[in-house]
PDB file of C-alpha atoms in Angstrom:
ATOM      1  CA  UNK D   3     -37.564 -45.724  24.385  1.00  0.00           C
ATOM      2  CA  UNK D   4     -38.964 -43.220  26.885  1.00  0.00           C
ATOM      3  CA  UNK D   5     -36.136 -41.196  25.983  1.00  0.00           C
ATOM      4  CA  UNK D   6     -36.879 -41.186  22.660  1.00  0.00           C
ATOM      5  CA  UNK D   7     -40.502 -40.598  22.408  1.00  0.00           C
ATOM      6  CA  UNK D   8     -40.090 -37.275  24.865  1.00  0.00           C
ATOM      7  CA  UNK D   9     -36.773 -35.819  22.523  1.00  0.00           C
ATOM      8  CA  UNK D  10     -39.957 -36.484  19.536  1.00  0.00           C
ATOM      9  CA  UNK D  11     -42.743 -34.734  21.961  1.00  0.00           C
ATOM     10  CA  UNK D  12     -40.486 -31.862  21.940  1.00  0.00           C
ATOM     11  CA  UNK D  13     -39.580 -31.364  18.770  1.00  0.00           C
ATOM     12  CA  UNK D  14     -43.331 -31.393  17.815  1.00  0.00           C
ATOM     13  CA  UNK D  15     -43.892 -28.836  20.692  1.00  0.00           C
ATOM     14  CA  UNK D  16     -41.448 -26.642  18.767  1.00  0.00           C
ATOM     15  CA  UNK D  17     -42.046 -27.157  15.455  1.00  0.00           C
ATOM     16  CA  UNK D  18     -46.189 -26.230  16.395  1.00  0.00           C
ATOM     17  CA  UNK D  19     -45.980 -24.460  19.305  1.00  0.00           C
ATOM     18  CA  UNK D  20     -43.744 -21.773  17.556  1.00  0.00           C
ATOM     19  CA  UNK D  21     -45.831 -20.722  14.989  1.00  0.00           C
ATOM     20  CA  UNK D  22     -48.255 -19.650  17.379  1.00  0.00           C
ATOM     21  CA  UNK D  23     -45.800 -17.108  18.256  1.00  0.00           C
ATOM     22  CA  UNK D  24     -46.238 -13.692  16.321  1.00  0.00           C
ATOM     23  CA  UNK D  25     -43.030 -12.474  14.784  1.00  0.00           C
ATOM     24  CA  UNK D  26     -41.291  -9.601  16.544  1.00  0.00           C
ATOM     25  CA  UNK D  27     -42.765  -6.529  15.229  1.00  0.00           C
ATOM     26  CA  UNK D  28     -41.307  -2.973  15.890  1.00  0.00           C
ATOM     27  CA  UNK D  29     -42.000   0.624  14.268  1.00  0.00           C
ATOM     28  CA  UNK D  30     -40.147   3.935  13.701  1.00  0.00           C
ATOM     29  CA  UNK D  31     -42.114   7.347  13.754  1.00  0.00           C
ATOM     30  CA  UNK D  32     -40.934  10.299  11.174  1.00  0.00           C
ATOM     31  CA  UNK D  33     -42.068  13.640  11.362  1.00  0.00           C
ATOM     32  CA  UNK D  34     -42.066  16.975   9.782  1.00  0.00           C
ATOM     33  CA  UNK D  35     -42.885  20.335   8.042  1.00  0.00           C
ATOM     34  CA  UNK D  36     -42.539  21.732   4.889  1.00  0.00           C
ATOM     35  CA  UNK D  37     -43.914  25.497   4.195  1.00  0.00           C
ATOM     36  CA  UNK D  38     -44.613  27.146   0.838  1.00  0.00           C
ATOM     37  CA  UNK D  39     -45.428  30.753  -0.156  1.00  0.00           C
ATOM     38  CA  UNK D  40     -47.479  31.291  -3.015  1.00  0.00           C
ATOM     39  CA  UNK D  41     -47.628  34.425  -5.577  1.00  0.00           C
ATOM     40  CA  UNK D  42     -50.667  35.026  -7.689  1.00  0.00           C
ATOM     41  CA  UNK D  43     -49.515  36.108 -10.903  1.00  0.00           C
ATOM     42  CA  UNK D  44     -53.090  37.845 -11.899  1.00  0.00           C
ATOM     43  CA  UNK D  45     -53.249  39.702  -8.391  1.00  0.00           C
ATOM     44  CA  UNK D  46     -50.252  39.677  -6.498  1.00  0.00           C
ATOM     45  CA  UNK D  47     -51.552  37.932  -3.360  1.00  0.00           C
ATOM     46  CA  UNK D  48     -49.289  35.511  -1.219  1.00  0.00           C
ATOM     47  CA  UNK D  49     -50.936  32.723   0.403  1.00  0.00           C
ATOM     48  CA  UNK D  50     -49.085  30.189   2.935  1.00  0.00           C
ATOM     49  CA  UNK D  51     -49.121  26.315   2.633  1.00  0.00           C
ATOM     50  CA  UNK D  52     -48.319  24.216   5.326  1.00  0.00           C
ATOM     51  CA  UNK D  53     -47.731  20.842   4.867  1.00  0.00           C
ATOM     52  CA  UNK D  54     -47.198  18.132   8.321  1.00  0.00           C
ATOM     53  CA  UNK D  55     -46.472  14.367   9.105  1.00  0.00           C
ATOM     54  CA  UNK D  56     -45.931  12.455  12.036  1.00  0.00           C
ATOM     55  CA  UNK D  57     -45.840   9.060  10.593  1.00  0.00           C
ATOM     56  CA  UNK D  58     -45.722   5.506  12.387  1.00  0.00           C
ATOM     57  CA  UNK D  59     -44.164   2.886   9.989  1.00  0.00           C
ATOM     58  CA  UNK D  60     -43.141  -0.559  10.280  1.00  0.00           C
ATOM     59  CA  UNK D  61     -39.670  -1.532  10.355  1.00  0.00           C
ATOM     60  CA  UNK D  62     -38.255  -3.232   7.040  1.00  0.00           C
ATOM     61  CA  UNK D  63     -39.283  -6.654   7.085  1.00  0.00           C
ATOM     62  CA  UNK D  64     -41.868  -7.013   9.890  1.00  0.00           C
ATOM     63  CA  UNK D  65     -44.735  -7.398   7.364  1.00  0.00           C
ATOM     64  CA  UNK D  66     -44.893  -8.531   3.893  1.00  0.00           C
ATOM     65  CA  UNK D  67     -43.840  -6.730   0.809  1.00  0.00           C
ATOM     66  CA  UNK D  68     -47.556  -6.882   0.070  1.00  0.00           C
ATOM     67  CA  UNK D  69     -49.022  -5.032   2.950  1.00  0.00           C
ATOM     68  CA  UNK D  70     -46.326  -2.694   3.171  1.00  0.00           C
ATOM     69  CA  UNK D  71     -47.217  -1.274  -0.417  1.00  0.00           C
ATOM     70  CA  UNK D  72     -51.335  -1.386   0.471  1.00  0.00           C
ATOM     71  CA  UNK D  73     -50.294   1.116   3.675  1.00  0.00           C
ATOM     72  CA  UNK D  74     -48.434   3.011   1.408  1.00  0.00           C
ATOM     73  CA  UNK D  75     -51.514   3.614  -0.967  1.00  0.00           C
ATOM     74  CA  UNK D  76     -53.557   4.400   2.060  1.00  0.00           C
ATOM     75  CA  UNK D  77     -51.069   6.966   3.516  1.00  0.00           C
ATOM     76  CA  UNK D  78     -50.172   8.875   0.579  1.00  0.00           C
ATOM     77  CA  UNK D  79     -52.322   7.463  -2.461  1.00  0.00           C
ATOM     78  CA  UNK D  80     -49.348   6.205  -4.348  1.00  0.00           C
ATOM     79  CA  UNK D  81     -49.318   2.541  -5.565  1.00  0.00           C
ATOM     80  CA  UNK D  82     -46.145   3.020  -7.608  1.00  0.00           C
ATOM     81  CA  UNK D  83     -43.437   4.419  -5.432  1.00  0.00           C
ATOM     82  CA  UNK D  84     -41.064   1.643  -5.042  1.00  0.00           C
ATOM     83  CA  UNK D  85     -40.486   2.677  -1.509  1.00  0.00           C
ATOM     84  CA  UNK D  86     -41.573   4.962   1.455  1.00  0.00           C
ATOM     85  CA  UNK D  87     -39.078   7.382   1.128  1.00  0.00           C
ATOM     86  CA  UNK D  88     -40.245   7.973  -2.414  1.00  0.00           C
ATOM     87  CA  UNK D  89     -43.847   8.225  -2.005  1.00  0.00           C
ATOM     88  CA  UNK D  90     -43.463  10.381   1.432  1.00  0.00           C
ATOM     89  CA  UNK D  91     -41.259  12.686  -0.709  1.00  0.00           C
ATOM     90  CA  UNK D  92     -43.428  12.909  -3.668  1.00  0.00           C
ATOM     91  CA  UNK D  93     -46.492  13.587  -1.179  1.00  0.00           C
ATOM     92  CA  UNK D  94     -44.913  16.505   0.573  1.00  0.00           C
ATOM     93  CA  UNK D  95     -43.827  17.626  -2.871  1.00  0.00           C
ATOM     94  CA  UNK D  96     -47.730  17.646  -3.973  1.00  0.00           C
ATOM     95  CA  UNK D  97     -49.711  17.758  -0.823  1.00  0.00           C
ATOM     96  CA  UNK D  98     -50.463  21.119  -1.190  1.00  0.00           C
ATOM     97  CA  UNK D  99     -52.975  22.261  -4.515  1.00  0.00           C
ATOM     98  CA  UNK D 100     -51.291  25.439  -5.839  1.00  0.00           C
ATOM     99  CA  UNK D 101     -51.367  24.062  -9.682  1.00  0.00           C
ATOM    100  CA  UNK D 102     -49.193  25.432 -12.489  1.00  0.00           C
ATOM    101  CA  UNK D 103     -50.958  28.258 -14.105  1.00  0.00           C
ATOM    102  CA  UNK D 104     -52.148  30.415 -10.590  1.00  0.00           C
ATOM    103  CA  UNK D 105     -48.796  31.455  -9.682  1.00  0.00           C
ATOM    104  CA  UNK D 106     -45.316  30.501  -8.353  1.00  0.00           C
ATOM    105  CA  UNK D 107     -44.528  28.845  -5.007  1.00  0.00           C
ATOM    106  CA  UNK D 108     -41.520  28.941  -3.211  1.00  0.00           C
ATOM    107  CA  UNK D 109     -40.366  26.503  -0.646  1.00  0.00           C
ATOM    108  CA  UNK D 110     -40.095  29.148   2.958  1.00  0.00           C
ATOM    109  CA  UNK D 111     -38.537  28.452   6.523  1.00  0.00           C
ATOM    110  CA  UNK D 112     -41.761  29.345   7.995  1.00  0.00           C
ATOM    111  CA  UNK D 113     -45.331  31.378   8.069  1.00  0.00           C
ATOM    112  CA  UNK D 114     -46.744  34.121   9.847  1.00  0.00           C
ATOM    113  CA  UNK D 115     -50.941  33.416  10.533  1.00  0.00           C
ATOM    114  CA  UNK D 116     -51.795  36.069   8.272  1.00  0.00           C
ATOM    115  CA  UNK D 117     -49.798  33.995   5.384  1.00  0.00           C
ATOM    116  CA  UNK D 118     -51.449  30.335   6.037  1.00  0.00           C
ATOM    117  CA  UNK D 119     -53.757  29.875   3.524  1.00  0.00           C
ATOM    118  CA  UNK D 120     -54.080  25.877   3.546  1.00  0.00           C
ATOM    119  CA  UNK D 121     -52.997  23.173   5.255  1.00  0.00           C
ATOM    120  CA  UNK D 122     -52.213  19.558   4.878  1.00  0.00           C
ATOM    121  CA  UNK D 123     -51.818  17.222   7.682  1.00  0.00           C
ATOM    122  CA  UNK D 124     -51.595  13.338   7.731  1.00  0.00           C
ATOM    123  CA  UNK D 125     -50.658  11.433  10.793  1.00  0.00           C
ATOM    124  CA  UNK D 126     -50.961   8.206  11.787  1.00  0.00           C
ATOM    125  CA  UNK D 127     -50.517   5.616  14.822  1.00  0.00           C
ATOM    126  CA  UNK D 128     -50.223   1.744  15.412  1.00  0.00           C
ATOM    127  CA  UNK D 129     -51.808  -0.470  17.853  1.00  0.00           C
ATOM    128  CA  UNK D 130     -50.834  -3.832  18.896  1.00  0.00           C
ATOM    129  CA  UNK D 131     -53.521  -6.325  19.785  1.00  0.00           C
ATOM    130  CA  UNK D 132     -52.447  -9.794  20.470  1.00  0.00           C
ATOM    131  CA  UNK D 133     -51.317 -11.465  17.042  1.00  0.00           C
ATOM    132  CA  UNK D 134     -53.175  -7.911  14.963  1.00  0.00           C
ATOM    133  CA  UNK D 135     -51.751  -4.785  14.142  1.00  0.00           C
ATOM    134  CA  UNK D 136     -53.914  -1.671  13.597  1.00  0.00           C
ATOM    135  CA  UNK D 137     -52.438   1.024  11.842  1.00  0.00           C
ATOM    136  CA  UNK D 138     -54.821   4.128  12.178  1.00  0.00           C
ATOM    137  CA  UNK D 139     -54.123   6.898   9.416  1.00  0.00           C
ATOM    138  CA  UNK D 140     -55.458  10.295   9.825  1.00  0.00           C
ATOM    139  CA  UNK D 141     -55.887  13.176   7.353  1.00  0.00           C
ATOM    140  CA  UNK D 142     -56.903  16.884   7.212  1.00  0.00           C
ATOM    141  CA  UNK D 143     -56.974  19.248   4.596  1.00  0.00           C
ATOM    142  CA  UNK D 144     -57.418  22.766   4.127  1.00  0.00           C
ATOM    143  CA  UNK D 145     -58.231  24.488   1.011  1.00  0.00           C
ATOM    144  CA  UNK D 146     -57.999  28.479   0.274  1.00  0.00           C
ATOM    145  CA  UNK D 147     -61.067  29.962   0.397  1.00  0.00           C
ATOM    146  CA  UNK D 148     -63.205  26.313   1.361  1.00  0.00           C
ATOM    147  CA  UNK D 149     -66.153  26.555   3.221  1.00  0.00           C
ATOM    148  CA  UNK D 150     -64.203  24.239   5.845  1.00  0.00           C
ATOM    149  CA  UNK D 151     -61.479  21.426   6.089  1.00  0.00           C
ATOM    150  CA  UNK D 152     -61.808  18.195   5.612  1.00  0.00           C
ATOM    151  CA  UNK D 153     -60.923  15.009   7.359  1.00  0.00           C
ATOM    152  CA  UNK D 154     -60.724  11.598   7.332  1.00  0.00           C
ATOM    153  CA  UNK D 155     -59.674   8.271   9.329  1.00  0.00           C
ATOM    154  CA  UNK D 156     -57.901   4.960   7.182  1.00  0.00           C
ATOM    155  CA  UNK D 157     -57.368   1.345   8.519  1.00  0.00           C
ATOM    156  CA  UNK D 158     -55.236  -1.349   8.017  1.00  0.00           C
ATOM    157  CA  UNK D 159     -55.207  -4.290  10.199  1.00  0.00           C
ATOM    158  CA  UNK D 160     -52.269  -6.409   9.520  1.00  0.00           C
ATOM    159  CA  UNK D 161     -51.843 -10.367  11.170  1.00  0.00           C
ATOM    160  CA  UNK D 162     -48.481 -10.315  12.887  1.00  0.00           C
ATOM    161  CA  UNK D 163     -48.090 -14.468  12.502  1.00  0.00           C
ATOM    162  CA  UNK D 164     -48.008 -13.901   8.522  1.00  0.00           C
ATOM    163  CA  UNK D 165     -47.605 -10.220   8.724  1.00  0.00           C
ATOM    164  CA  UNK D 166     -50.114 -10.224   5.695  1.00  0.00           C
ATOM    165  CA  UNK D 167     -53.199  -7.136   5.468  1.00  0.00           C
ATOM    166  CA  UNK D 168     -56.583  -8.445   6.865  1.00  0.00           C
ATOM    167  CA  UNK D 169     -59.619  -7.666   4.172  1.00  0.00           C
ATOM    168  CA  UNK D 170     -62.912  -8.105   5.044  1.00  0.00           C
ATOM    169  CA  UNK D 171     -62.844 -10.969   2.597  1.00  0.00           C
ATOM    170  CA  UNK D 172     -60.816 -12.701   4.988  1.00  0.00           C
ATOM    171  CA  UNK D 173     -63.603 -12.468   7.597  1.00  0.00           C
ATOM    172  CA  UNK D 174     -66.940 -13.039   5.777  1.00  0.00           C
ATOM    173  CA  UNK D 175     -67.776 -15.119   2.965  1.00  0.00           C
ATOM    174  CA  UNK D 176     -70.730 -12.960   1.488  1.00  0.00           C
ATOM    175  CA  UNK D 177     -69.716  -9.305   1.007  1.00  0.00           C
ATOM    176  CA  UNK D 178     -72.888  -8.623  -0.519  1.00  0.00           C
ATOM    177  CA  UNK D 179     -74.674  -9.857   2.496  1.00  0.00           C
ATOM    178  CA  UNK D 180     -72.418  -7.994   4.782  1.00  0.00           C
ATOM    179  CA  UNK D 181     -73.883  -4.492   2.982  1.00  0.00           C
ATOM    180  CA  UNK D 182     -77.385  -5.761   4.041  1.00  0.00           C
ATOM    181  CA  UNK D 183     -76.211  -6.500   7.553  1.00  0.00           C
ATOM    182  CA  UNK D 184     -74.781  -3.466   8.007  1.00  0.00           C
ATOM    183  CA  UNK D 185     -78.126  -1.764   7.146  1.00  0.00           C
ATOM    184  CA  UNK D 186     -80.261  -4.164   9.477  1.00  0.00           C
ATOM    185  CA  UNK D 187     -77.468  -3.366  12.086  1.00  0.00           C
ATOM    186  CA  UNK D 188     -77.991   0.388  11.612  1.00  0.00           C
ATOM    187  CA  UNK D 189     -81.740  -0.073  12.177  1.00  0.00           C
ATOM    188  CA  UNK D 190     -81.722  -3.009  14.997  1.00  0.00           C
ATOM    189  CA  UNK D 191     -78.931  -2.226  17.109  1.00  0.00           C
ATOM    190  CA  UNK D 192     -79.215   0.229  19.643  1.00  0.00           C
ATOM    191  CA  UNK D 193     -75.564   0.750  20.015  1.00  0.00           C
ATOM    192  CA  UNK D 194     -75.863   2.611  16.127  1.00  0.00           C
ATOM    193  CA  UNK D 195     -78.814   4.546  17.391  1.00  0.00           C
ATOM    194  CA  UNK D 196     -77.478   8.049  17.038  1.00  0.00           C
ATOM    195  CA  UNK D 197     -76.378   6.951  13.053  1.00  0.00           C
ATOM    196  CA  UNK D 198     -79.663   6.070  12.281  1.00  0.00           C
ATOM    197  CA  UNK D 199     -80.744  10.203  13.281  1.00  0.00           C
ATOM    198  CA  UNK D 200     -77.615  11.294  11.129  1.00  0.00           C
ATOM    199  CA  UNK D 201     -78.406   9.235   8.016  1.00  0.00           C
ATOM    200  CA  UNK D 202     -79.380  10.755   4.487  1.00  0.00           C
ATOM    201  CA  UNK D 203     -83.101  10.018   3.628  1.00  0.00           C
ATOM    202  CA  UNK D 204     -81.904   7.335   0.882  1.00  0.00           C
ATOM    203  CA  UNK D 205     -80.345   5.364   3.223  1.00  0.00           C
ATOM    204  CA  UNK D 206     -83.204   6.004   6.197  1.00  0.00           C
ATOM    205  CA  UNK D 207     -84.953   2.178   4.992  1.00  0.00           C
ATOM    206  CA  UNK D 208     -82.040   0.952   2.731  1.00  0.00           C
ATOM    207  CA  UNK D 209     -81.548  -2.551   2.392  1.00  0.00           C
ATOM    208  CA  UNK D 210     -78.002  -2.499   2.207  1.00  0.00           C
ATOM    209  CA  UNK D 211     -75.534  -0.120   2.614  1.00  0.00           C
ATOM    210  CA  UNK D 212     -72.296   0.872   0.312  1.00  0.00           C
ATOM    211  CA  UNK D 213     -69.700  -1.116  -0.003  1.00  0.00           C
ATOM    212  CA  UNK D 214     -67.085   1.083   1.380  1.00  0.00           C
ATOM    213  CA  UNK D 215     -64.869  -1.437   3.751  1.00  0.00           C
ATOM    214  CA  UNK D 216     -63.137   0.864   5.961  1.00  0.00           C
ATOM    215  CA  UNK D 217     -62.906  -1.147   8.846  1.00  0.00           C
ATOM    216  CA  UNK D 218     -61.291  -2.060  12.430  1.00  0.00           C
ATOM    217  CA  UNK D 219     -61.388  -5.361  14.475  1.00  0.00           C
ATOM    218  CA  UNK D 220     -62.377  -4.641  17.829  1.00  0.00           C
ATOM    219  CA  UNK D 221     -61.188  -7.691  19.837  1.00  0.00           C
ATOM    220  CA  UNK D 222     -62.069  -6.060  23.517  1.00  0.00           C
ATOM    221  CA  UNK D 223     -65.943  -6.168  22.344  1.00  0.00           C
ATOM    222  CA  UNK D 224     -65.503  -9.381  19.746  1.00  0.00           C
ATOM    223  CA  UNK D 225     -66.912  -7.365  16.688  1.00  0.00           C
ATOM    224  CA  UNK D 226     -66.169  -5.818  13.599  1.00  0.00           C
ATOM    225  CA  UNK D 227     -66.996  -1.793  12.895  1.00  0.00           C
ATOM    226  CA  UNK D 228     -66.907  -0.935   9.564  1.00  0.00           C
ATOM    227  CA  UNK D 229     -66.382   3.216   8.772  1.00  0.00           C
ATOM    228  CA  UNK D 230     -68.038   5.603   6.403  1.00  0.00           C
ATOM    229  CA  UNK D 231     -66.045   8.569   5.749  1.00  0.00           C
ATOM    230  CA  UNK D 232     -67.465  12.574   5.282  1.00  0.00           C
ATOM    231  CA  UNK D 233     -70.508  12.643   2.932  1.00  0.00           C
ATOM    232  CA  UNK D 234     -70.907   9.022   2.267  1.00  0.00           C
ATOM    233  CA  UNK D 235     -73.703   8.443   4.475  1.00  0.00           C
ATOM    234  CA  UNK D 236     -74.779  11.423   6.502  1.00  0.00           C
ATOM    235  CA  UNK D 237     -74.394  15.150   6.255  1.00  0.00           C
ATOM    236  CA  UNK D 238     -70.547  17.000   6.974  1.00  0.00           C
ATOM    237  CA  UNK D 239     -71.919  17.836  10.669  1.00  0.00           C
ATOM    238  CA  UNK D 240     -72.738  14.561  11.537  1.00  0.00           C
ATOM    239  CA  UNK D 241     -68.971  13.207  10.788  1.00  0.00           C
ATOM    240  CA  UNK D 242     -67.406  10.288  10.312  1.00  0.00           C
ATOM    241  CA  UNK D 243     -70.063   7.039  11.156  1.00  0.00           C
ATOM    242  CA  UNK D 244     -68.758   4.251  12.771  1.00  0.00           C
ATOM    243  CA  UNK D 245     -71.461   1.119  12.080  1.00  0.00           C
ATOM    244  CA  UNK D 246     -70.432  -1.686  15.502  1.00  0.00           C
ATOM    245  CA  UNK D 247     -70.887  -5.420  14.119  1.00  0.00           C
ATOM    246  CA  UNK D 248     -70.845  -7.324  17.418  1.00  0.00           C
ATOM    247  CA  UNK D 249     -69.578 -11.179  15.782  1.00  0.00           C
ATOM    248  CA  UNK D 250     -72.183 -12.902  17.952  1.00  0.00           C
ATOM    249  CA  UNK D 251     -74.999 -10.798  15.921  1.00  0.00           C
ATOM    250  CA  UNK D 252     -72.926 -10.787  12.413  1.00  0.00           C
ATOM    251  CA  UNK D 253     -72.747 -14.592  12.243  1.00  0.00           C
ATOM    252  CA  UNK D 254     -76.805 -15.095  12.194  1.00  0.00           C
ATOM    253  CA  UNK D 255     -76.698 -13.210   8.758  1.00  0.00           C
ATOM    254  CA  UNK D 256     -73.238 -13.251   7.042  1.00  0.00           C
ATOM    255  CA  UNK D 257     -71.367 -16.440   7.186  1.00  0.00           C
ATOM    256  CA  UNK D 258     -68.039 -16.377   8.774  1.00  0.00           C
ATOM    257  CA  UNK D 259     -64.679 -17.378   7.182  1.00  0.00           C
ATOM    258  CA  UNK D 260     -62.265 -20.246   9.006  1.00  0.00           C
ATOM    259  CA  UNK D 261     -59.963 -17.580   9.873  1.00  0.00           C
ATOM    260  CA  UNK D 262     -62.926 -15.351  11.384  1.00  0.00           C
ATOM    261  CA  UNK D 263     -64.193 -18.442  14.094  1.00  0.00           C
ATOM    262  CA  UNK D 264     -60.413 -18.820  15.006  1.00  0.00           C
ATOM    263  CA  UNK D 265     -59.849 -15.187  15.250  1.00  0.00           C
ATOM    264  CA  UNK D 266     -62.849 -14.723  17.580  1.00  0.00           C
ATOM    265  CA  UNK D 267     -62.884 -18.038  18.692  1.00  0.00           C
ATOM    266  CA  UNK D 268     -65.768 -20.275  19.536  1.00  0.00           C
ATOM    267  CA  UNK D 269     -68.093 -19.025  22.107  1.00  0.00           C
ATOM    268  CA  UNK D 270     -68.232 -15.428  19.488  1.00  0.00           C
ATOM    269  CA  UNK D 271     -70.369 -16.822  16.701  1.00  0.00           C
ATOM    270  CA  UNK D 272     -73.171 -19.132  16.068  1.00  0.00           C
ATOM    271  CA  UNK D 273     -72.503 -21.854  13.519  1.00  0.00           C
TER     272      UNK D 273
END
């Protein structure tokens, strides 16, 4: 009998013990350059475009069809590539914004400086955080001619025990009260002190902020920090703004989804 009931004890152990267990999860990094040269057909001039990638993806199968295709559509824009060869290929094919009509380009080996006229970089990175993956995805463009580049940082957080994308849905239950936290957060917390100096004059007393949910989980600090890209809130010089939701804080004014408490566990929120 004793025999029996510690065979049963073990199977349990497995069959719920396991889960626990993220699945093996493993990348691949591919790189490169492509160069064009373009010719003005009105005045003759040859401008350079330089297109770059040094790109961390996950190997096939590690995370679900799903979130595979919503990193895609953050990487390169492209929801309809039916895989990541195809949309990488199609992006270095259009990165650069010589249009038909100003002239022809011609794929080159290389570019001297004087010839670089634009440039188009997007890179990105993975980190592994217990049971989370963060996948960080970095652009910068050049223009001809524009005042200066511009830049910009994506995220995609993805749970390695279902290897599904994390929203922000999947955190809070109120989105709409998460805009108004992130404004009261702006204005109470002294950790977002130097956003508050950066922020356009309509946002200075807003009540809520956009809802633009560009965001990380930081697990070292148990919080959330949500991102606002070039323009959205503050001036170019002022950059990208980074708004920290420590969880403690968040959970007095946005309730917190199942999946949230267990995430950040109990002693991070106040029910």
């Amino acid at each position: 009998m004793k025999k029996i009931a510690f065979t049963l004890f073990i199977v349990i152990l497995l069959m719920f013990g396991c889960k626990q267990e993220p699945k093996t999860f493993s990348t691949h990094t591919i790189s490169g350059n492509k160069y064009w040269i373009t010719t003005y057909a009105n005045e003759g001039e040859k401008i350079g475009a330089e297109v770059s990638y040094d790109i961390v993806w996950p190997d096939q199968g590690v995370i679900s069809a799903a979130a595979e295709r919503e990193l895609m559509t953050i990487c390169f824009g492209d929801s309809i590539s039916k895989s990541f060869d195809e949309a990488l290929r199609k992006w270095v094919g259009n990165a650069h914004i010589v249009e038909d009509g100003y002239g022809e380009y011609t794929p080159v080996d290389k570019l001297d400086t004087i010839e670089v006229g634009e440039s188009h970089t997007l890179e990105s990175s993975c980190k592994v955080d217990s049971t989370l993956a963060l996948f960080i995805i970095k652009r910068y463009d050049y223009a001809f001619h524009a005042a200066h580049g511009l830049y910009s940082v994506d995220y995609l957080t993805v749970d390695l025990n279902s290897g599904e994308a994390v929203h922000i849905t999947d955190l809070v239950t109120d989105t709409a009260l998460l805009c108004e936290a992130i404004a009261r957060a702006i204005q109470d917390l002294d950790v977002n002190k130097d956003i508050r100096e950066c922020l356009y004059e309509e946002f200075g007393d807003a009540e809520r902020m956009p809802n633009n949910f560009n965001f990380l989980i930081d697990s070292a600090r148990n919080g959330i920090i949500v991102e606002y890209g070039l323009y959205e809130i503050a001036p170019y010089a002022c950059g990208i703004q980074s708004v920290y939701l420590p969880i403690f804080w968040l959970s007095k004014h946005v309730p917190l989804t199942a999946y949230a408490k267990k995430l950040f566990g109990p002693d991070s929120y106040i029910e």
